[in-house]
Short mmCIF file of C-alpha atoms and ligand atoms in Angstrom, two decimals:
data_model
loop_
_atom_site.label_atom_id
_atom_site.label_comp_id
_atom_site.label_asym_id
_atom_site.label_seq_id
_atom_site.Cartn_x
_atom_site.Cartn_y
_atom_site.Cartn_z
CA UNK A 21 91.22 30.37 -83.52
CA UNK A 22 89.60 26.99 -84.15
CA UNK A 23 88.42 25.79 -87.56
CA UNK A 24 84.96 24.35 -87.23
CA UNK A 25 82.99 22.40 -89.82
CA UNK A 26 79.26 22.96 -89.41
CA UNK A 27 76.77 20.50 -90.93
CA UNK A 28 73.23 21.75 -90.13
CA UNK A 29 71.42 18.92 -91.99
CA UNK A 30 67.63 18.62 -92.30
CA UNK A 31 64.43 19.27 -90.35
CA UNK A 32 65.23 20.83 -86.96
CA UNK A 33 68.99 20.38 -87.59
CA UNK A 34 69.50 23.88 -89.04
CA UNK A 35 67.52 25.63 -86.28
CA UNK A 36 69.28 23.94 -83.36
CA UNK A 37 72.61 24.57 -85.12
CA UNK A 38 71.81 28.27 -85.56
CA UNK A 39 70.83 28.45 -81.88
CA UNK A 40 74.07 26.80 -80.73
CA UNK A 41 76.21 29.07 -82.93
CA UNK A 42 74.34 32.09 -81.57
CA UNK A 43 75.37 31.25 -78.00
CA UNK A 44 78.93 30.13 -78.70
CA UNK A 45 79.52 33.30 -80.70
CA UNK A 46 79.19 35.21 -77.42
CA UNK A 47 82.01 33.22 -75.77
CA UNK A 48 85.63 34.27 -75.57
CA UNK A 49 86.73 31.63 -78.08
CA UNK A 50 87.25 32.38 -81.74
CA UNK A 51 85.85 30.01 -84.30
CA UNK A 52 86.21 30.09 -88.04
CA UNK A 53 83.10 28.25 -89.30
CA UNK A 54 82.59 26.61 -92.66
CA UNK A 55 79.07 25.35 -93.35
CA UNK A 56 78.75 22.28 -95.56
CA UNK A 57 75.95 19.91 -96.42
CA UNK A 58 74.75 16.39 -95.78
CA UNK A 59 71.44 14.57 -95.54
CA UNK A 60 68.17 14.60 -97.43
CA UNK A 61 68.28 18.20 -98.71
CA UNK A 62 71.84 17.63 -99.91
CA UNK A 63 70.75 14.43 -101.68
CA UNK A 64 67.99 16.30 -103.54
CA UNK A 65 70.47 18.98 -104.65
CA UNK A 66 73.54 16.90 -105.44
CA UNK A 67 72.49 13.24 -105.67
CA UNK A 68 74.56 12.25 -102.62
CA UNK A 69 73.77 12.39 -98.90
CA UNK A 70 77.39 13.06 -98.02
CA UNK A 71 79.65 14.85 -100.55
CA UNK A 72 83.42 14.22 -100.50
CA UNK A 73 83.91 17.95 -99.81
CA UNK A 74 82.02 17.60 -96.50
CA UNK A 75 84.14 14.61 -95.45
CA UNK A 76 87.42 16.31 -96.46
CA UNK A 77 86.59 19.51 -94.62
CA UNK A 78 85.57 17.62 -91.46
CA UNK A 79 88.90 15.75 -91.60
CA UNK A 80 90.83 19.03 -91.76
CA UNK A 81 88.90 20.81 -88.98
CA UNK A 82 89.59 21.05 -85.29
CA UNK A 83 86.02 19.81 -84.69
CA UNK A 84 82.69 19.33 -86.46
CA UNK A 85 79.21 20.33 -85.27
CA UNK A 86 76.47 18.20 -86.81
CA UNK A 87 72.76 19.09 -86.47
CA UNK A 88 70.58 16.19 -87.61
CA UNK A 89 69.65 14.60 -90.91
CA UNK A 90 66.63 12.85 -92.34
CA UNK A 91 67.45 9.33 -93.48
CA UNK A 92 67.04 8.78 -97.22
CA UNK A 93 66.10 5.12 -97.78
CA UNK A 94 68.47 3.27 -100.09
CA UNK A 95 71.37 5.71 -99.64
CA UNK A 96 74.36 5.61 -97.34
CA UNK A 97 73.90 7.25 -93.96
CA UNK A 98 75.81 10.53 -93.78
CA UNK A 99 76.50 10.30 -90.05
CA UNK A 100 77.65 6.67 -90.21
CA UNK A 101 79.89 7.54 -93.19
CA UNK A 102 81.41 10.45 -91.24
CA UNK A 103 81.99 8.25 -88.19
CA UNK A 104 83.77 5.68 -90.38
CA UNK A 105 85.75 8.11 -92.56
CA UNK A 106 86.93 10.16 -89.57
CA UNK A 107 87.54 6.97 -87.54
CA UNK A 108 85.38 8.29 -84.71
CA UNK A 109 85.42 5.06 -82.75
CA UNK A 110 83.96 6.33 -79.46
CA UNK A 111 80.48 7.75 -79.04
CA UNK A 112 79.97 9.42 -75.67
CA UNK A 113 76.37 9.89 -74.59
CA UNK A 114 75.90 11.34 -71.09
CA UNK A 115 72.64 10.68 -69.25
CA UNK A 116 72.46 13.55 -66.78
CA UNK A 117 69.65 15.02 -64.68
CA UNK A 118 69.31 18.80 -64.76
CA UNK A 119 67.75 20.84 -61.93
CA UNK A 120 64.34 22.27 -62.76
CA UNK A 121 63.58 19.64 -65.40
CA UNK A 122 60.48 17.51 -65.03
CA UNK A 123 62.07 14.07 -65.37
CA UNK A 124 61.78 10.53 -64.03
CA UNK A 125 65.06 10.85 -62.09
CA UNK A 126 66.69 13.88 -60.49
CA UNK A 127 70.02 12.34 -59.53
CA UNK A 128 71.55 10.69 -62.58
CA UNK A 129 75.02 11.21 -64.01
CA UNK A 130 75.78 8.22 -66.20
CA UNK A 131 78.18 8.14 -69.14
CA UNK A 132 77.33 5.73 -71.95
CA UNK A 133 80.36 4.87 -74.11
CA UNK A 134 79.22 3.26 -77.34
CA UNK A 135 81.48 1.55 -79.89
CA UNK A 136 80.85 3.53 -83.04
CA UNK A 137 82.41 1.76 -86.01
CA UNK A 138 81.27 -1.87 -86.14
CA UNK A 139 78.69 -4.20 -84.55
CA UNK A 140 75.31 -4.35 -86.26
CA UNK A 141 75.92 -0.95 -87.90
CA UNK A 142 78.75 -2.31 -90.05
CA UNK A 143 76.52 -1.67 -93.05
CA UNK A 144 76.68 -5.23 -94.37
CA UNK A 145 73.11 -6.27 -95.09
CA UNK A 146 71.85 -8.38 -97.93
CA UNK A 147 68.73 -10.00 -99.22
CA UNK A 148 68.60 -13.78 -99.34
CA UNK A 149 66.05 -16.04 -100.97
CA UNK A 150 64.28 -16.27 -97.60
CA UNK A 151 64.57 -12.69 -96.32
CA UNK A 152 67.68 -10.76 -95.43
CA UNK A 153 70.78 -10.94 -93.21
CA UNK A 154 72.85 -8.30 -91.39
CA UNK A 155 76.45 -9.00 -90.40
CA UNK A 156 77.49 -8.12 -86.85
CA UNK A 157 81.23 -7.47 -86.84
CA UNK A 158 83.05 -7.42 -83.51
CA UNK A 159 86.86 -7.23 -83.60
CA UNK A 160 89.33 -7.65 -80.77
CA UNK A 161 91.08 -4.41 -81.71
CA UNK A 162 87.93 -2.23 -81.69
CA UNK A 163 86.63 -3.87 -78.49
CA UNK A 164 89.94 -3.32 -76.73
CA UNK A 165 90.08 0.29 -77.92
CA UNK A 166 86.57 1.24 -76.79
CA UNK A 167 86.93 -0.49 -73.40
CA UNK A 168 90.27 1.27 -72.78
CA UNK A 169 88.65 4.56 -73.80
CA UNK A 170 85.81 3.97 -71.31
CA UNK A 171 88.19 3.20 -68.42
CA UNK A 172 90.30 6.26 -69.26
CA UNK A 173 87.18 8.43 -69.35
CA UNK A 174 86.19 7.05 -65.94
CA UNK A 175 89.65 7.66 -64.53
CA UNK A 176 89.96 11.19 -65.91
CA UNK A 177 86.51 12.25 -64.70
CA UNK A 178 86.73 10.76 -61.22
CA UNK A 179 84.19 8.03 -61.89
CA UNK A 180 84.43 4.78 -59.98
CA UNK A 181 82.79 1.98 -61.96
CA UNK A 182 82.57 0.75 -65.55
CA UNK A 183 79.89 -1.75 -66.55
CA UNK A 184 80.19 -3.76 -69.77
CA UNK A 185 76.81 -4.31 -71.40
CA UNK A 186 76.63 -7.25 -73.82
CA UNK A 187 74.72 -10.41 -74.64
CA UNK A 188 77.56 -12.92 -74.46
CA UNK A 189 75.23 -15.72 -73.34
CA UNK A 190 73.51 -15.69 -76.74
CA UNK A 191 76.10 -13.98 -78.97
CA UNK A 192 78.87 -16.19 -77.64
CA UNK A 193 81.51 -15.47 -80.27
CA UNK A 194 80.97 -11.76 -80.99
CA UNK A 195 80.07 -10.56 -77.51
CA UNK A 196 82.34 -13.23 -76.05
CA UNK A 197 85.23 -11.29 -77.64
CA UNK A 198 83.89 -7.93 -76.41
CA UNK A 199 83.52 -9.30 -72.86
CA UNK A 200 87.02 -10.85 -72.86
CA UNK A 201 88.64 -7.62 -74.04
CA UNK A 202 86.69 -5.65 -71.40
CA UNK A 203 88.01 -7.75 -68.51
CA UNK A 204 91.56 -7.74 -69.96
CA UNK A 205 91.51 -3.93 -70.06
CA UNK A 206 89.92 -3.76 -66.58
CA UNK A 207 93.00 -5.47 -65.10
CA UNK A 208 95.00 -2.34 -65.92
CA UNK A 209 92.60 -0.14 -63.90
CA UNK A 210 92.47 -1.81 -60.46
CA UNK A 211 91.22 1.42 -58.85
CA UNK A 212 88.03 1.31 -60.96
CA UNK A 213 85.33 -1.25 -60.27
CA UNK A 214 84.36 -3.34 -63.29
CA UNK A 215 81.20 -5.34 -63.72
CA UNK A 216 78.89 -6.58 -66.46
CA UNK A 217 75.20 -6.84 -67.33
CA UNK A 218 73.35 -8.58 -70.14
CA UNK A 219 71.71 -5.94 -72.31
CA UNK A 220 68.16 -7.05 -71.50
CA UNK A 221 68.83 -6.78 -67.77
CA UNK A 222 70.67 -3.48 -68.30
CA UNK A 223 67.59 -2.08 -70.08
CA UNK A 224 65.44 -3.06 -67.09
CA UNK A 225 67.90 -1.69 -64.49
CA UNK A 226 68.19 1.60 -66.39
CA UNK A 227 64.49 2.20 -65.72
CA UNK A 228 64.21 0.48 -62.34
CA UNK A 229 67.47 1.39 -60.57
CA UNK A 230 69.67 3.51 -62.88
CA UNK A 231 71.82 4.73 -59.96
CA UNK A 232 73.73 1.41 -60.12
CA UNK A 233 75.39 2.65 -63.34
CA UNK A 234 78.31 5.05 -63.52
CA UNK A 235 79.98 4.37 -66.90
CA UNK A 236 78.46 1.90 -69.38
CA UNK A 237 80.57 0.58 -72.26
CA UNK A 238 78.81 -1.35 -74.99
CA UNK A 239 78.59 -2.25 -78.65
CA UNK A 240 77.06 -0.09 -81.37
CA UNK A 241 73.34 -1.01 -81.51
CA UNK A 242 72.98 -1.65 -77.77
CA UNK A 243 74.55 1.75 -77.06
CA UNK A 244 72.23 3.48 -79.51
CA UNK A 245 69.12 2.00 -77.89
CA UNK A 246 70.20 2.35 -74.25
CA UNK A 247 71.21 6.00 -74.74
CA UNK A 248 67.75 6.92 -76.08
CA UNK A 249 66.29 5.05 -73.09
CA UNK A 250 68.64 7.06 -70.87
CA UNK A 251 67.48 10.32 -72.50
CA UNK A 252 63.92 9.36 -71.57
CA UNK A 253 64.93 9.16 -67.89
CA UNK A 254 66.22 12.72 -67.72
CA UNK A 255 63.82 14.84 -69.76
CA UNK A 256 63.84 13.56 -73.33
CA UNK A 257 65.83 13.87 -76.53
CA UNK A 258 65.84 17.67 -76.39
CA UNK A 259 68.39 17.36 -73.56
CA UNK A 260 70.61 14.55 -74.87
CA UNK A 261 74.01 15.51 -76.35
CA UNK A 262 76.77 13.34 -77.78
CA UNK A 263 80.41 13.38 -78.83
CA UNK A 264 82.04 11.17 -81.46
CA UNK A 265 85.75 10.95 -80.76
CA UNK A 266 88.63 9.53 -82.77
CA UNK A 267 92.40 9.79 -82.55
CA UNK A 268 92.54 12.66 -85.07
CA UNK A 269 89.02 14.12 -85.34
CA UNK A 270 85.88 14.72 -83.33
CA UNK A 271 82.25 15.43 -84.17
CA UNK A 272 79.58 16.68 -81.80
CA UNK A 273 75.83 16.18 -82.36
CA UNK A 274 72.59 15.92 -80.44
CA UNK A 275 71.28 12.36 -80.03
CA UNK A 276 67.98 13.36 -81.66
CA UNK A 277 67.14 13.20 -85.35
CA UNK A 278 65.57 15.75 -87.70
CA UNK A 279 62.16 15.59 -85.90
CA UNK A 280 59.92 15.98 -88.98
CA UNK A 281 56.86 16.26 -86.70
CA UNK A 282 57.99 19.69 -85.43
CA UNK A 283 60.35 20.79 -88.23
CA UNK A 284 59.64 24.30 -89.51
CA UNK A 285 57.70 25.35 -86.40
CA UNK A 286 60.77 26.89 -84.74
CA UNK A 287 59.99 25.18 -81.41
CA UNK A 288 62.77 22.59 -81.13
CA UNK A 289 64.72 22.53 -77.90
CA UNK A 290 68.26 23.81 -78.60
CA UNK A 291 69.67 22.33 -75.35
CA UNK A 292 70.93 19.01 -76.78
CA UNK A 293 72.86 20.89 -79.46
CA UNK A 294 74.20 23.43 -76.93
CA UNK A 295 75.23 20.60 -74.57
CA UNK A 296 77.00 18.98 -77.55
CA UNK A 297 78.81 22.29 -78.14
CA UNK A 298 79.83 22.26 -74.44
CA UNK A 299 81.33 18.77 -74.98
CA UNK A 300 83.17 20.23 -78.00
CA UNK A 301 84.59 23.11 -75.94
CA UNK A 302 85.85 20.64 -73.33
CA UNK A 303 87.41 18.49 -76.08
CA UNK A 304 89.21 21.58 -77.44
CA UNK A 305 90.58 22.32 -73.96
CA UNK A 306 88.31 25.37 -73.47
CA UNK A 307 86.99 24.11 -70.15
CA UNK A 308 86.49 27.60 -68.67
CA UNK A 309 84.24 28.70 -71.54
CA UNK A 310 82.49 25.30 -71.47
CA UNK A 311 81.66 25.79 -67.78
CA UNK A 312 80.46 29.32 -68.43
CA UNK A 313 78.06 28.09 -71.11
CA UNK A 314 76.88 25.17 -68.98
CA UNK A 315 76.14 27.55 -66.09
CA UNK A 316 74.08 29.77 -68.39
CA UNK A 317 72.12 26.82 -69.76
CA UNK A 318 71.49 25.34 -66.29
CA UNK A 319 70.38 28.76 -65.05
CA UNK A 320 67.77 28.95 -67.83
CA UNK A 321 66.61 25.34 -67.40
CA UNK A 322 66.23 25.81 -63.65
CA UNK A 323 64.92 29.37 -63.29
CA UNK A 324 63.62 30.75 -66.56
CA UNK A 325 60.22 30.44 -68.19
CA UNK A 326 61.72 31.05 -71.63
CA UNK A 327 61.67 27.36 -72.49
CA UNK A 328 60.56 25.41 -75.57
CA UNK A 329 57.24 23.46 -75.44
CA UNK A 330 58.89 20.07 -74.72
CA UNK A 331 60.14 21.65 -71.47
CA UNK A 332 56.72 23.03 -70.58
CA UNK A 333 57.22 26.55 -71.98
CA UNK A 334 56.01 28.34 -75.07
CA UNK A 335 59.26 29.89 -76.34
CA UNK A 336 60.69 29.52 -79.81
CA UNK A 337 64.11 27.91 -80.35
CA UNK A 338 65.90 31.23 -80.93
CA UNK A 339 64.14 32.92 -77.98
CA UNK A 340 65.49 30.21 -75.67
CA UNK A 341 68.95 30.54 -77.26
CA UNK A 342 68.83 34.32 -76.70
CA UNK A 343 67.82 33.77 -73.06
CA UNK A 344 70.81 31.42 -72.57
CA UNK A 345 73.14 33.91 -74.25
CA UNK A 346 71.87 36.67 -71.97
CA UNK A 347 72.86 34.60 -68.89
CA UNK A 348 76.50 34.20 -69.93
CA UNK A 349 78.65 35.85 -67.29
P1 NAD B 402 63.76 12.20 -83.73
O1 NAD B 402 64.85 12.19 -82.72
O2 NAD B 402 63.93 13.10 -84.88
O3 NAD B 402 62.37 12.58 -83.00
C1 NAD B 402 61.79 11.76 -81.98
C2 NAD B 402 60.81 12.61 -81.16
O4 NAD B 402 61.51 13.50 -80.31
C3 NAD B 402 59.89 13.46 -82.03
O5 NAD B 402 58.61 13.52 -81.46
C4 NAD B 402 60.54 14.84 -81.98
O6 NAD B 402 59.65 15.91 -82.18
C5 NAD B 402 61.16 14.84 -80.58
N1 NAD B 402 62.37 15.66 -80.56
C6 NAD B 402 63.59 15.32 -81.06
N2 NAD B 402 64.45 16.31 -80.89
C7 NAD B 402 63.78 17.32 -80.26
C8 NAD B 402 64.16 18.62 -79.84
N3 NAD B 402 65.40 19.12 -80.00
N4 NAD B 402 63.20 19.41 -79.27
C9 NAD B 402 61.96 18.94 -79.08
N5 NAD B 402 61.55 17.70 -79.45
C10 NAD B 402 62.46 16.90 -80.05
O7 NAD B 402 63.56 10.70 -84.22
P2 NAD B 402 62.68 10.10 -85.41
O8 NAD B 402 61.39 10.86 -85.52
O9 NAD B 402 62.66 8.65 -85.14
O10 NAD B 402 63.55 10.34 -86.71
C11 NAD B 402 63.35 11.42 -87.63
C12 NAD B 402 64.43 11.35 -88.71
O11 NAD B 402 65.71 11.61 -88.13
C13 NAD B 402 64.52 9.99 -89.40
O12 NAD B 402 64.77 10.20 -90.78
C14 NAD B 402 65.69 9.34 -88.71
O13 NAD B 402 66.30 8.35 -89.50
C15 NAD B 402 66.59 10.54 -88.48
N6 NAD B 402 67.59 10.42 -87.40
C16 NAD B 402 68.76 11.08 -87.60
C17 NAD B 402 69.72 11.09 -86.58
C18 NAD B 402 70.98 11.87 -86.81
O14 NAD B 402 70.97 12.79 -87.63
N7 NAD B 402 72.06 11.57 -86.12
C19 NAD B 402 69.46 10.45 -85.37
C20 NAD B 402 68.23 9.82 -85.19
C21 NAD B 402 67.29 9.81 -86.21
#
């Protein structure tokens, strides 16, 4: 029995969460869920986007499933607070092609490893007399930790190359440290090829020749942008999952936000949330059940017409979830 904290959030967050819970409920793994709140709706009810109770429960759980939230200007971000409070230093964002999906590339399997706690998302921004400044924090410890995590991920998943993405020619001190730590860590993994790209070139190569990448490790903002770009190569945000991993806790969430343009219509694609749940099952050591769920999802993506509109179908979110559940064998 695993204790799971569930944070549905706002917009399409609750419907993709309901869809994911509907399919994982049919697996041979027992979860004890507790649903708690964060985001815009929570702010309207309680005056905070992220109550202490939500943070405490997530800290005590075996894992947390997070839907999506709408950003409330002028308040602290609930997801960034959770990443900091739970010390979820690694954000894994796979960029994977799925058979049957109309996408730019059919052969991609890239893992983006994004540093999750510092960089330009350190939350230190202030107005000055001339405008505003944001502080970009890069520490040796966090850079070393995320690079080591990326090489270990590569090693444990049979991948052969890790590319550091940075801008050390312009950001000589901050990204100079990130780059130095990357090559120090690389020395301990002689069996894995290590190379580097400036972020502008990496953005171009991701579109032009993405097959050159296997694992990308990068800082917070660059990873956020490149992973959305990656999602665009393989079928869009409806198919992009992520994992936030720390030494004690882990949180799984789709890359997408609350999608206010389609919220309430019941047509959001549940796949990103279900793929995030698959990453959670693997994290918990339930690799057999994870594979079973992945097979069911791939079966539907490749062969079924019960797909949401972003995938070319006309199904509702829960109809697609039901179709996936029916293919679990
Ligand atoms: P978004 O990811 O919500 O939506 C971008 C586009 O992708 C929209 O056209 C949307 O309809 C589509 N889309 C996203 N998920 C989809 C799905 N599952 N199925 C079908 N289509 C999908 O990004 P946005 O519109 O820039 O942001 C909306 C809100 O979400 C903002 O308040 C933003 O700050 C917030 N946000 C939250 C998170 C998070 O909770 N982690 C992440 C990103 C953005």
